[in-house]
Tab-separated table of C-alpha atoms in Angstrom:
chain	number	residue	atom	x	y	z
A	1	MET	CA	-0.579	19.210	16.813
A	2	ASN	CA	0.966	17.639	19.926
A	3	LEU	CA	2.551	14.213	20.201
A	4	THR	CA	-0.646	12.549	21.448
A	5	ASP	CA	-2.604	13.874	18.525
A	6	ARG	CA	0.074	12.934	16.006
A	7	LEU	CA	0.179	9.342	17.260
A	8	SER	CA	-3.624	9.094	17.223
A	9	LYS	CA	-3.733	10.474	13.679
A	10	ALA	CA	-1.112	7.967	12.534
A	11	LYS	CA	-3.049	5.125	14.132
A	12	ASP	CA	-6.357	6.284	12.602
A	13	LEU	CA	-4.880	6.463	9.136
A	14	LEU	CA	-3.217	3.080	9.504
A	15	ILE	CA	-6.552	1.471	10.496
A	16	GLY	CA	-8.519	3.381	7.879
A	17	ASP	CA	-6.231	2.326	5.053
A	18	GLU	CA	-6.326	-1.371	6.042
A	19	PRO	CA	-8.787	-2.492	3.309
A	20	PHE	CA	-6.456	-0.977	0.673
A	21	ALA	CA	-3.098	-1.966	2.156
A	22	GLU	CA	-0.640	-4.110	0.189
A	23	LEU	CA	-0.147	-6.189	3.368
A	24	PRO	CA	-3.278	-5.944	5.518
A	25	ASP	CA	-2.999	-7.071	9.156
A	26	VAL	CA	-4.486	-10.485	9.888
A	27	ILE	CA	-7.033	-8.954	12.314
A	28	GLY	CA	-7.003	-5.356	11.088
A	29	TYR	CA	-5.041	-4.219	14.208
A	30	GLN	CA	-8.221	-4.644	16.302
A	31	ASP	CA	-6.022	-5.387	19.327
A	32	ILE	CA	-4.272	-2.049	18.978
A	33	VAL	CA	-7.573	-0.190	18.535
A	34	HIS	CA	-8.905	-1.848	21.718
A	35	GLN	CA	-5.789	-1.113	23.741
A	36	TRP	CA	-5.030	2.319	22.324
A	37	ASP	CA	-6.422	4.327	25.286
A	38	ARG	CA	-5.534	1.553	27.755
A	39	GLY	CA	-1.795	2.139	27.609
A	40	TYR	CA	-0.651	1.452	24.033
A	41	ARG	CA	-0.506	5.130	23.016
A	42	ALA	CA	1.139	6.129	26.277
A	43	ARG	CA	3.829	3.500	25.700
A	44	LEU	CA	4.563	4.987	22.242
A	45	GLU	CA	4.761	8.484	23.706
A	46	ALA	CA	7.284	7.305	26.312
A	47	LEU	CA	9.413	5.629	23.609
A	48	ILE	CA	9.541	8.734	21.442
A	49	ARG	CA	10.355	11.037	24.378
A	50	SER	CA	13.200	8.719	25.389
A	51	GLY	CA	14.576	8.696	21.821
A	52	ASP	CA	13.854	4.964	21.429
A	53	THR	CA	12.123	5.326	18.114
A	54	GLY	CA	13.339	2.139	16.469
A	55	PRO	CA	12.708	0.488	14.169
A	56	ARG	CA	13.118	-2.819	15.898
A	57	GLY	CA	13.160	-4.459	12.526
A	58	ALA	CA	11.436	-4.458	9.155
A	59	GLN	CA	10.812	-6.919	6.367
A	60	ILE	CA	11.377	-6.032	2.756
A	61	HIS	CA	8.997	-7.730	0.354
A	62	ASP	CA	9.023	-7.662	-3.434
A	63	PHE	CA	5.708	-6.100	-4.372
A	64	PRO	CA	4.662	-6.595	-8.040
A	65	LYS	CA	4.683	-3.464	-10.229
A	66	ASN	CA	3.665	-5.460	-13.294
A	67	GLU	CA	3.841	-9.049	-14.456
A	68	THR	CA	7.621	-9.262	-14.067
A	69	ALA	CA	8.964	-6.178	-12.177
A	70	VAL	CA	8.812	-5.571	-8.421
A	71	ARG	CA	9.495	-2.773	-5.931
A	72	PRO	CA	10.771	-3.155	-2.338
A	73	LEU	CA	7.898	-2.803	0.085
A	74	ALA	CA	8.856	-2.124	3.715
A	75	HIS	CA	6.675	-3.886	6.279
A	76	PHE	CA	7.060	-2.493	9.750
A	77	ASP	CA	5.821	-3.673	13.099
A	78	PRO	CA	2.730	-1.496	13.773
A	79	ARG	CA	4.505	0.138	16.726
A	80	ASP	CA	7.349	1.260	14.420
A	81	ARG	CA	4.987	2.303	11.625
A	82	ILE	CA	2.918	4.537	13.889
A	83	ILE	CA	6.023	6.103	15.480
A	84	TYR	CA	7.546	6.781	12.059
A	85	GLU	CA	4.508	8.457	10.671
A	86	ALA	CA	3.914	10.498	13.878
A	87	MET	CA	7.492	11.846	13.638
A	88	ILE	CA	6.893	12.871	10.042
A	89	TYR	CA	3.601	14.553	10.961
A	90	ARG	CA	5.605	16.842	13.292
A	91	LEU	CA	7.464	18.158	10.254
A	92	ALA	CA	4.786	17.872	7.605
A	93	PRO	CA	3.179	21.298	7.968
A	94	ARG	CA	6.597	22.972	7.679
A	95	ILE	CA	7.587	20.894	4.646
A	96	ASP	CA	4.284	21.700	2.945
A	97	ARG	CA	4.736	25.442	3.347
A	98	HIS	CA	8.035	25.250	1.470
A	99	LEU	CA	6.614	23.379	-1.513
A	100	HIS	CA	5.931	25.060	-4.847
A	101	PRO	CA	2.226	25.446	-5.609
A	102	TYR	CA	2.650	23.142	-8.629
A	103	VAL	CA	3.567	20.222	-6.359
A	104	TYR	CA	0.467	18.146	-5.771
A	105	GLY	CA	1.544	14.829	-4.265
A	106	HIS	CA	1.571	13.985	-0.531
A	107	LYS	CA	0.296	17.387	0.585
A	108	TRP	CA	-0.656	18.365	4.122
A	109	TRP	CA	-4.216	19.353	5.015
A	110	HIS	CA	-3.484	22.212	7.394
A	111	ARG	CA	-7.086	22.764	8.556
A	112	LEU	CA	-7.677	19.128	9.493
A	113	ALA	CA	-4.014	18.477	10.471
A	114	ARG	CA	-3.685	15.329	8.358
A	115	PRO	CA	-2.301	14.264	4.965
A	116	VAL	CA	-4.509	14.932	1.960
A	117	PRO	CA	-5.705	11.569	0.544
A	118	TRP	CA	-3.483	10.502	-2.351
A	119	SER	CA	-6.453	10.172	-4.707
A	120	ALA	CA	-7.386	13.819	-4.142
A	121	CYS	CA	-3.765	14.901	-4.769
A	122	TRP	CA	-3.541	12.878	-7.952
A	123	GLY	CA	-6.915	14.196	-9.142
A	124	ARG	CA	-5.812	17.778	-8.598
A	125	MET	CA	-2.653	17.262	-10.634
A	126	LYS	CA	-4.652	15.690	-13.469
A	127	GLU	CA	-7.137	18.552	-13.410
A	128	ASN	CA	-4.327	21.116	-13.390
A	129	THR	CA	-2.728	19.418	-16.372
A	130	ARG	CA	-5.997	19.289	-18.321
A	131	SER	CA	-6.885	22.922	-17.570
A	132	THR	CA	-3.388	24.087	-18.576
A	133	LEU	CA	-3.626	22.329	-21.933
A	134	ARG	CA	-7.196	23.527	-22.530
A	135	ARG	CA	-6.262	27.154	-21.812
A	136	ASN	CA	-3.398	27.010	-24.272
A	137	PRO	CA	-3.923	24.352	-26.979
A	138	THR	CA	-0.482	25.142	-28.495
A	139	LEU	CA	1.413	23.671	-25.524
A	140	ARG	CA	3.373	20.478	-25.754
A	141	ILE	CA	3.832	18.369	-22.598
A	142	ALA	CA	6.898	16.520	-21.447
A	143	HIS	CA	6.482	13.526	-19.108
A	144	THR	CA	9.292	12.213	-16.965
A	145	ASP	CA	9.952	10.560	-13.668
A	146	VAL	CA	12.840	9.124	-11.618
A	147	SER	CA	14.090	5.576	-11.887
A	148	ALA	CA	13.615	3.738	-8.533
A	149	PHE	CA	13.139	7.154	-6.822
A	150	TYR	CA	12.643	6.170	-3.226
A	151	GLU	CA	15.490	3.647	-3.324
A	152	HIS	CA	18.041	6.208	-4.447
A	153	ILE	CA	17.176	9.025	-2.020
A	154	ASP	CA	20.247	9.963	0.034
A	155	ILE	CA	19.213	10.030	3.668
A	156	GLY	CA	22.084	12.323	4.685
A	157	SER	CA	21.041	14.998	2.169
A	158	LEU	CA	17.423	14.581	3.165
A	159	VAL	CA	18.224	15.138	6.802
A	160	GLU	CA	20.175	18.318	5.946
A	161	SER	CA	17.024	19.597	4.194
A	162	LEU	CA	14.999	18.827	7.294
A	163	TYR	CA	17.438	20.893	9.420
A	164	ASP	CA	17.123	23.748	6.994
A	165	LEU	CA	13.366	23.986	7.387
A	166	ASP	CA	13.590	26.203	10.460
A	167	GLY	CA	16.746	25.211	12.353
A	168	ASP	CA	14.992	22.791	14.725
A	169	GLU	CA	17.346	19.807	14.650
A	170	ARG	CA	15.583	17.419	17.040
A	171	PRO	CA	12.845	16.202	14.689
A	172	GLY	CA	15.430	15.677	11.958
A	173	GLU	CA	17.713	13.802	14.326
A	174	ASP	CA	14.943	11.444	15.392
A	175	LEU	CA	14.003	10.697	11.798
A	176	ALA	CA	17.623	10.339	10.777
A	177	ALA	CA	18.166	7.765	13.541
A	178	PHE	CA	15.056	5.860	12.430
A	179	LEU	CA	16.021	5.890	8.771
A	180	ASN	CA	19.656	5.004	9.345
A	181	ARG	CA	18.599	2.113	11.529
A	182	PHE	CA	16.080	1.036	8.893
A	183	GLN	CA	18.925	0.758	6.438
A	184	SER	CA	21.093	-1.116	8.935
A	185	VAL	CA	18.508	-3.794	9.764
A	186	THR	CA	17.345	-4.390	6.142
A	187	ASP	CA	18.887	-4.652	2.728
A	188	ALA	CA	16.887	-1.654	1.541
A	189	ARG	CA	18.220	1.788	0.769
A	190	GLY	CA	16.616	5.206	0.694
A	191	LEU	CA	13.178	5.904	2.061
A	192	PRO	CA	10.866	3.064	3.175
A	193	GLN	CA	8.215	2.328	0.557
A	194	GLY	CA	4.831	1.412	1.975
A	195	PRO	CA	4.066	4.091	4.546
A	196	ASP	CA	2.341	6.998	2.778
A	197	ALA	CA	4.145	9.453	5.085
A	198	SER	CA	7.403	8.669	3.243
A	199	GLY	CA	5.989	10.664	0.363
A	200	ILE	CA	5.916	13.789	2.504
A	201	LEU	CA	9.687	13.462	3.064
A	202	ALA	CA	10.286	12.599	-0.623
A	203	ASN	CA	8.760	15.953	-1.627
A	204	LEU	CA	11.785	17.698	-0.105
A	205	VAL	CA	14.214	15.822	-2.356
A	206	LEU	CA	12.931	17.289	-5.619
A	207	MET	CA	12.510	20.841	-4.386
A	208	PRO	CA	15.599	21.954	-6.372
A	209	ILE	CA	13.918	20.670	-9.567
A	210	ASP	CA	10.798	22.675	-8.705
A	211	ALA	CA	12.908	25.798	-8.107
A	212	PHE	CA	14.765	25.323	-11.372
A	213	LEU	CA	11.580	24.961	-13.422
A	214	ALA	CA	10.019	27.981	-11.714
A	215	ARG	CA	13.104	30.129	-12.295
A	216	GLU	CA	13.173	29.161	-15.995
A	217	LYS	CA	9.439	29.994	-16.158
A	218	PHE	CA	8.360	26.544	-17.304
A	219	PRO	CA	4.821	25.699	-16.122
A	220	PHE	CA	4.865	22.223	-14.566
A	221	ALA	CA	2.939	19.817	-12.341
A	222	ARG	CA	4.548	17.261	-10.032
A	223	TYR	CA	3.231	14.338	-8.009
A	224	SER	CA	6.163	12.802	-6.123
A	225	ASP	CA	8.637	12.040	-8.975
A	226	ASP	CA	6.004	12.145	-11.725
A	227	ILE	CA	6.738	15.459	-13.499
A	228	ARG	CA	4.849	17.100	-16.377
A	229	ILE	CA	6.379	20.197	-18.039
A	230	PHE	CA	4.616	22.489	-20.534
A	231	HIS	CA	5.999	24.572	-23.439
A	232	ARG	CA	5.182	25.337	-27.039
A	233	ASP	CA	8.599	24.456	-28.394
A	234	ARG	CA	9.768	20.831	-28.532
A	235	THR	CA	13.440	21.818	-28.472
A	236	ALA	CA	12.913	23.925	-25.333
A	237	LEU	CA	11.331	20.923	-23.618
A	238	ARG	CA	14.196	18.682	-24.730
A	239	ASP	CA	16.730	21.135	-23.392
A	240	VAL	CA	15.011	21.450	-20.019
A	241	LEU	CA	14.762	17.675	-19.680
A	242	ILE	CA	18.506	17.402	-20.327
A	243	GLU	CA	19.216	20.016	-17.653
A	244	ILE	CA	16.929	18.204	-15.199
A	245	THR	CA	18.867	15.017	-15.940
A	246	ARG	CA	22.115	16.861	-14.997
A	247	LEU	CA	20.603	18.223	-11.805
A	248	MET	CA	19.330	14.840	-10.760
A	249	ARG	CA	22.642	13.198	-11.528
A	250	GLY	CA	24.195	15.481	-8.945
A	251	MET	CA	21.592	14.295	-6.459
A	252	GLY	CA	22.342	10.616	-7.161
A	253	LEU	CA	19.109	10.195	-9.112
A	254	THR	CA	18.457	8.996	-12.650
A	255	ILE	CA	15.715	9.950	-15.047
A	256	ALA	CA	13.619	6.979	-16.215
A	257	GLY	CA	14.479	7.155	-19.934
A	258	ALA	CA	11.756	4.694	-20.987
A	259	LYS	CA	9.066	6.861	-19.390
A	260	THR	CA	10.407	10.247	-20.653
A	261	ARG	CA	8.647	11.592	-23.723
A	262	ILE	CA	7.356	14.757	-25.338
A	263	LEU	CA	3.824	14.835	-26.641
A	264	ASP	CA	2.466	17.236	-29.264
A	265	PRO	CA	-0.536	19.357	-28.212
A	266	GLU	CA	-3.294	17.159	-29.615
A	267	ALA	CA	-1.783	13.907	-28.322
A	268	GLY	CA	-1.029	15.399	-24.925
A	269	LEU	CA	-4.564	16.638	-24.419
A	270	ALA	CA	-6.080	13.372	-25.626
A	271	GLU	CA	-3.981	11.377	-23.181
A	272	GLU	CA	-4.767	13.631	-20.230
A	273	LEU	CA	-8.483	13.745	-20.999
A	274	ASP	CA	-8.586	9.927	-21.371
A	275	THR	CA	-12.059	10.406	-22.819
A	276	GLN	CA	-12.837	6.733	-23.357
A	277	TYR	CA	-12.248	5.657	-19.767
A	278	SER	CA	-13.680	8.845	-18.252
A	279	SER	CA	-16.963	8.465	-20.154
A	280	LEU	CA	-17.202	4.779	-19.346
A	281	LYS	CA	-16.602	5.369	-15.664
A	282	HIS	CA	-19.300	8.054	-15.701
A	283	ALA	CA	-21.720	5.723	-17.536
A	284	VAL	CA	-21.250	2.921	-15.010
A	285	LYS	CA	-21.561	5.263	-12.054
A	286	ASN	CA	-24.816	6.743	-13.347
A	287	GLY	CA	-26.370	3.485	-14.649
A	288	ILE	CA	-26.487	4.660	-18.270
A	289	PRO	CA	-27.963	1.940	-20.508
A	290	GLY	CA	-25.369	-0.009	-22.464
A	291	SER	CA	-22.584	0.620	-19.934
A	292	ARG	CA	-22.372	-3.098	-19.017
A	293	ASP	CA	-21.842	-4.057	-22.665
A	294	ARG	CA	-19.190	-1.384	-23.106
A	295	VAL	CA	-17.287	-2.614	-20.046
A	296	ARG	CA	-17.437	-6.178	-21.378
A	297	GLU	CA	-16.054	-4.934	-24.709
A	298	GLU	CA	-13.129	-3.374	-22.830
A	299	PHE	CA	-12.618	-6.653	-21.032
A	300	GLU	CA	-12.643	-8.592	-24.298
A	301	SER	CA	-9.998	-6.245	-25.738
A	302	LEU	CA	-7.871	-6.685	-22.631
A	303	ASP	CA	-8.105	-10.451	-22.883
A	304	LYS	CA	-7.280	-10.364	-26.617
A	305	GLU	CA	-4.233	-8.148	-26.104
A	306	GLY	CA	-2.800	-10.542	-23.549
A	307	THR	CA	-0.538	-7.804	-22.165
A	308	PHE	CA	-2.276	-7.630	-18.809
A	309	SER	CA	-1.761	-3.868	-18.453
A	310	GLY	CA	-2.110	-3.044	-14.767
A	311	THR	CA	-4.023	0.209	-15.415
A	312	LYS	CA	-6.492	-1.408	-17.820
A	313	THR	CA	-6.964	-4.577	-15.735
A	314	ARG	CA	-7.691	-2.552	-12.593
A	315	PHE	CA	-10.046	-0.225	-14.440
A	316	VAL	CA	-12.086	-3.007	-16.021
A	317	LEU	CA	-12.342	-5.091	-12.845
A	318	ASN	CA	-13.358	-2.060	-10.764
A	319	ARG	CA	-16.147	-1.212	-13.212
A	320	MET	CA	-17.344	-4.831	-13.257
A	321	SER	CA	-17.332	-4.787	-9.451
A	322	GLU	CA	-19.525	-1.686	-9.499
A	323	LEU	CA	-21.907	-3.449	-11.923
A	324	GLY	CA	-21.886	-6.713	-9.955
A	325	ASP	CA	-21.091	-8.469	-13.234
A	326	ASP	CA	-19.530	-11.932	-12.818
A	327	TYR	CA	-18.537	-12.093	-16.536
A	328	ALA	CA	-14.770	-12.124	-15.771
A	329	VAL	CA	-14.726	-14.561	-12.818
A	330	SER	CA	-13.371	-17.497	-14.797
A	331	TRP	CA	-10.792	-15.248	-16.476
A	332	CYS	CA	-9.563	-13.989	-13.067
A	333	LEU	CA	-9.109	-17.552	-11.818
A	334	GLU	CA	-7.234	-18.639	-14.933
A	335	SER	CA	-5.018	-15.494	-14.959
A	336	LEU	CA	-3.713	-15.479	-11.392
A	337	GLU	CA	-0.132	-15.993	-12.598
A	338	ARG	CA	-0.422	-13.053	-14.985
A	339	THR	CA	-2.066	-10.483	-12.684
A	340	PRO	CA	0.028	-10.244	-9.451
A	341	HIS	CA	0.122	-6.448	-9.910
A	342	ALA	CA	-3.689	-6.268	-9.850
A	343	VAL	CA	-4.249	-8.750	-7.065
A	344	THR	CA	-6.207	-6.322	-4.878
A	345	GLU	CA	-8.710	-5.607	-7.659
A	346	VAL	CA	-8.948	-9.256	-8.645
A	347	PHE	CA	-9.987	-10.370	-5.169
A	348	ARG	CA	-12.235	-7.390	-4.529
A	349	TYR	CA	-14.000	-8.366	-7.752
A	350	LEU	CA	-14.283	-12.030	-6.740
A	351	ALA	CA	-15.636	-11.065	-3.297
A	352	VAL	CA	-18.259	-8.801	-4.835
A	353	THR	CA	-19.376	-10.931	-7.766
A	354	GLY	CA	-18.455	-14.507	-6.995
A	355	ARG	CA	-20.765	-15.515	-4.151
A	356	SER	CA	-23.041	-17.551	-6.396
A	357	ARG	CA	-19.944	-19.436	-7.628
A	358	GLU	CA	-18.162	-19.701	-4.287
A	359	ARG	CA	-17.504	-23.435	-4.395
A	360	GLU	CA	-16.073	-23.216	-7.932
A	361	ILE	CA	-13.847	-20.318	-6.905
A	362	THR	CA	-12.587	-21.816	-3.673
A	363	SER	CA	-11.849	-25.161	-5.327
A	364	HIS	CA	-9.826	-23.453	-8.031
A	365	LEU	CA	-7.916	-21.338	-5.543
A	366	ALA	CA	-7.195	-24.371	-3.307
A	367	ARG	CA	-5.744	-26.199	-6.336
A	368	PHE	CA	-3.601	-23.153	-7.114
A	369	ILE	CA	-2.017	-23.491	-3.681
A	370	ASP	CA	-1.910	-27.262	-3.738
A	371	ARG	CA	-0.020	-27.337	-7.032
A	372	GLY	CA	2.638	-25.146	-5.429
A	373	VAL	CA	2.129	-22.309	-7.942
A	374	SER	CA	1.140	-19.777	-5.290
A	375	ALA	CA	4.550	-19.965	-3.590
A	376	SER	CA	5.894	-17.872	-6.473
A	377	PHE	CA	3.149	-15.308	-6.012
A	378	PRO	CA	3.032	-14.691	-2.228
A	379	PHE	CA	0.872	-11.537	-2.418
A	380	THR	CA	-1.666	-13.515	-4.435
A	381	GLU	CA	-1.400	-16.411	-2.004
A	382	GLN	CA	-2.180	-14.108	0.939
A	383	ARG	CA	-5.246	-12.734	-0.854
A	384	ILE	CA	-6.442	-16.270	-1.581
A	385	LEU	CA	-6.264	-17.152	2.133
A	386	ARG	CA	-8.038	-13.911	3.050
A	387	TYR	CA	-10.749	-14.855	0.579
A	388	PHE	CA	-11.056	-18.256	2.301
A	389	LEU	CA	-11.728	-16.472	5.601
A	390	GLY	CA	-14.980	-15.184	4.254
A	391	THR	CA	-16.150	-18.559	2.976
A	392	GLN	CA	-17.392	-21.795	4.491
A	393	ASP	CA	-15.191	-24.593	5.836
A	394	ILE	CA	-14.260	-26.778	2.847
A	395	PRO	CA	-11.763	-29.665	3.276
A	396	LYS	CA	-9.702	-28.563	0.244
A	397	THR	CA	-9.288	-25.018	1.517
A	398	LYS	CA	-8.335	-26.135	4.999
A	399	GLU	CA	-5.740	-28.498	3.566
A	400	ALA	CA	-4.333	-25.675	1.473
A	401	ALA	CA	-4.133	-23.405	4.544
A	402	TRP	CA	-2.412	-26.092	6.625
A	403	MET	CA	0.149	-26.555	3.847
A	404	VAL	CA	1.013	-22.857	3.811
A	405	LEU	CA	1.126	-22.634	7.603
A	406	GLU	CA	3.463	-25.620	7.946
A	407	ASP	CA	5.836	-24.422	5.252
A	408	ARG	CA	8.393	-22.129	6.921
A	409	ASN	CA	9.737	-21.167	3.506
A	410	ARG	CA	6.451	-19.398	2.796
A	411	GLN	CA	6.187	-15.666	3.402
A	412	ASP	CA	5.202	-14.795	6.981
A	413	TYR	CA	2.224	-12.735	5.878
A	414	SER	CA	0.721	-15.749	4.114
A	415	ARG	CA	1.354	-18.002	7.081
A	416	GLU	CA	-0.367	-15.469	9.365
A	417	VAL	CA	-3.611	-15.609	7.409
A	418	ALA	CA	-3.348	-19.407	7.104
A	419	ALA	CA	-3.064	-19.623	10.901
A	420	ARG	CA	-6.245	-17.633	11.387
A	421	TYR	CA	-8.160	-19.639	8.798
A	422	VAL	CA	-7.124	-22.969	10.254
A	423	GLY	CA	-8.021	-21.767	13.753
A	424	LYS	CA	-11.418	-20.493	12.669
A	425	TYR	CA	-12.441	-24.001	11.584
A	426	ALA	CA	-10.184	-26.132	13.823
A	427	SER	CA	-11.423	-29.269	15.542
A	428	LEU	CA	-10.330	-30.024	19.099
A	429	ALA	CA	-7.482	-32.189	17.798
A	430	GLU	CA	-6.362	-29.531	15.329
A	431	SER	CA	-6.420	-26.869	18.053
A	432	ARG	CA	-3.874	-28.958	19.986
A	433	ILE	CA	-1.653	-28.976	16.917
A	434	LEU	CA	-2.068	-25.212	16.632
A	435	ARG	CA	-0.997	-24.811	20.253
A	436	ASN	CA	2.082	-26.900	19.592
A	437	ARG	CA	2.901	-24.789	16.515
A	438	PHE	CA	2.364	-21.630	18.596
A	439	GLU	CA	4.913	-22.751	21.171
A	440	ARG	CA	7.486	-23.666	18.507
A	441	GLU	CA	6.987	-20.640	16.282
A	442	GLN	CA	9.909	-18.159	16.095
A	443	ILE	CA	8.340	-15.374	13.998
A	444	PRO	CA	6.489	-12.908	16.289
A	445	ALA	CA	3.826	-11.966	13.733
A	446	VAL	CA	3.027	-15.576	12.943
A	447	ARG	CA	2.950	-16.445	16.647
A	448	ARG	CA	0.398	-13.650	17.146
A	449	ALA	CA	-1.731	-15.067	14.319
A	450	LEU	CA	-1.531	-18.542	15.809
A	451	LEU	CA	-2.750	-17.137	19.110
A	452	VAL	CA	-5.677	-15.568	17.329
A	453	GLY	CA	-6.358	-18.857	15.576
A	454	LEU	CA	-6.333	-20.682	18.885
A	455	TYR	CA	-8.790	-18.141	20.263
A	456	GLU	CA	-11.142	-18.462	17.298
A	457	SER	CA	-11.001	-22.253	17.563
A	458	GLY	CA	-12.771	-21.914	20.940
A	459	HIS	CA	-10.063	-23.922	22.691
A	460	LEU	CA	-7.963	-21.165	24.264
A	461	THR	CA	-8.409	-21.176	28.026
A	462	SER	CA	-8.109	-18.032	30.137
A	463	ASP	CA	-5.400	-19.705	32.201
A	464	TYR	CA	-3.272	-20.463	29.125
A	465	LEU	CA	-3.867	-16.939	27.762
A	466	SER	CA	-2.643	-15.499	31.069
A	467	ARG	CA	0.513	-17.590	30.901
A	468	VAL	CA	1.131	-16.490	27.294
A	469	LYS	CA	0.768	-12.852	28.366
A	470	ASP	CA	3.465	-13.351	31.027
A	471	ALA	CA	5.783	-15.250	28.716
A	472	TYR	CA	5.679	-13.159	25.521
A	473	ALA	CA	6.073	-9.405	25.984
A	474	HIS	CA	5.212	-8.652	22.354
A	475	LEU	CA	1.815	-10.366	22.797
A	476	ARG	CA	0.778	-8.360	25.856
A	477	TRP	CA	-1.664	-6.135	23.984
A	478	THR	CA	-3.143	-8.963	21.935
A	479	CYS	CA	-3.628	-11.106	25.072
A	480	THR	CA	-5.392	-8.314	26.931
A	481	PHE	CA	-7.646	-7.796	23.914
A	482	LEU	CA	-8.479	-11.520	23.608
A	483	ALA	CA	-9.221	-11.759	27.319
A	484	THR	CA	-12.299	-9.571	26.687
A	485	GLU	CA	-13.672	-12.376	24.487
A	486	PRO	CA	-14.174	-10.174	21.403
A	487	ASP	CA	-15.933	-11.114	18.218
A	488	ILE	CA	-13.043	-10.498	15.853
A	489	ALA	CA	-14.282	-9.048	12.585
A	490	LEU	CA	-13.228	-10.557	9.242
A	491	PRO	CA	-10.885	-8.488	7.044
A	492	LYS	CA	-12.538	-5.729	5.100
A	493	ILE	CA	-12.159	-5.558	1.350
A	494	GLY	CA	-11.543	-2.091	-0.015
């Protein structure tokens, strides 16, 4: 696959994943799609060939893992993101050929020259685990993974592994320059979390663990740092876990003790089969009578537990979305502070089931922002504003959006969506305020969103747009796109 194809593949996957992204773009990168064959791709090709691969900068955001814990999410400029993934795709086929067959995560689809979707990779590992336990019901299973895996990956060691693939140093040098600069312009360490392509590189890091398990003849299955090891004898599993701990220590990695456990055969198979959720998912998908009541029972048990398990919350809300059941709408609104780790599923559910209760929902969400609570939950705040984009103009929601936009202490990604919402429903007087804010704004991404808001207000003249294009180099592609007077689509919900 040549450079042009790699860049196009990276762009296509970036656009295709937008509905599911932790930080979706305010207009779904429609300006990049429009300008791709009109010079955007050629510009990226020239940058890579010259060695100017960036990144120009990156923001690190604390993405919720559960109610209290977070992980560092790297948010790149789209130019840098596409370049980064295209460079990895140059190496991906070679990396994949060196992986053990029992490694399932972040695989390369050689026939289609693209990454295998993560869901397919995860499903294959689960099926392998189940079939292994079914074939031999005497096997115990050990579960373990690495504590803060991506953050503790040593880039120098990773680059050495890239050189060892086939002796071609240039791809490794380009990636090393990108990753070292990433660490120099942010407070993050290790591999960037966010781009799926990072998982392809991460596979290299644990290859010594794969080789050790294979040499010791322990059947195993691995998805990134999630490792399952099979053996009849509990002591043998304990011993191999201790040796893996030693090996990882030498790599600067630490086993996650709280997630490391050995399950007896019956318990291991029951957990992997997950019969309750599997059968319920099947019942909902196939419209089996009684499935709605069973989903509601699961929801009631979730509410009663009060633990807000991410897995269970996401499962229940996804099933209710499939059923179109608005039974949990009020609960979602009242639980926003407890479900930041399930925010995507919460707002997908509200978008699917809440149309008949839109005014109630928008009023509640506007109050959540107005009370200042949302400032502590920026990913939730961004989703609230994206939800507003698909609703009617209501004074309370516009006031909430203005408050976020005007607060420079708010996260940029929230202010971007607020700018578009305000612009969409701006009066002539408000559009003049937006123009003033555009000219004073220092954050490039927010400035771009303000320009889009001005355009959607209907008060952006072609003369002013032309002057903006000349004055702001980073808005060149967006200005050219807006000059075609497009009907900018609303964000998709995955």
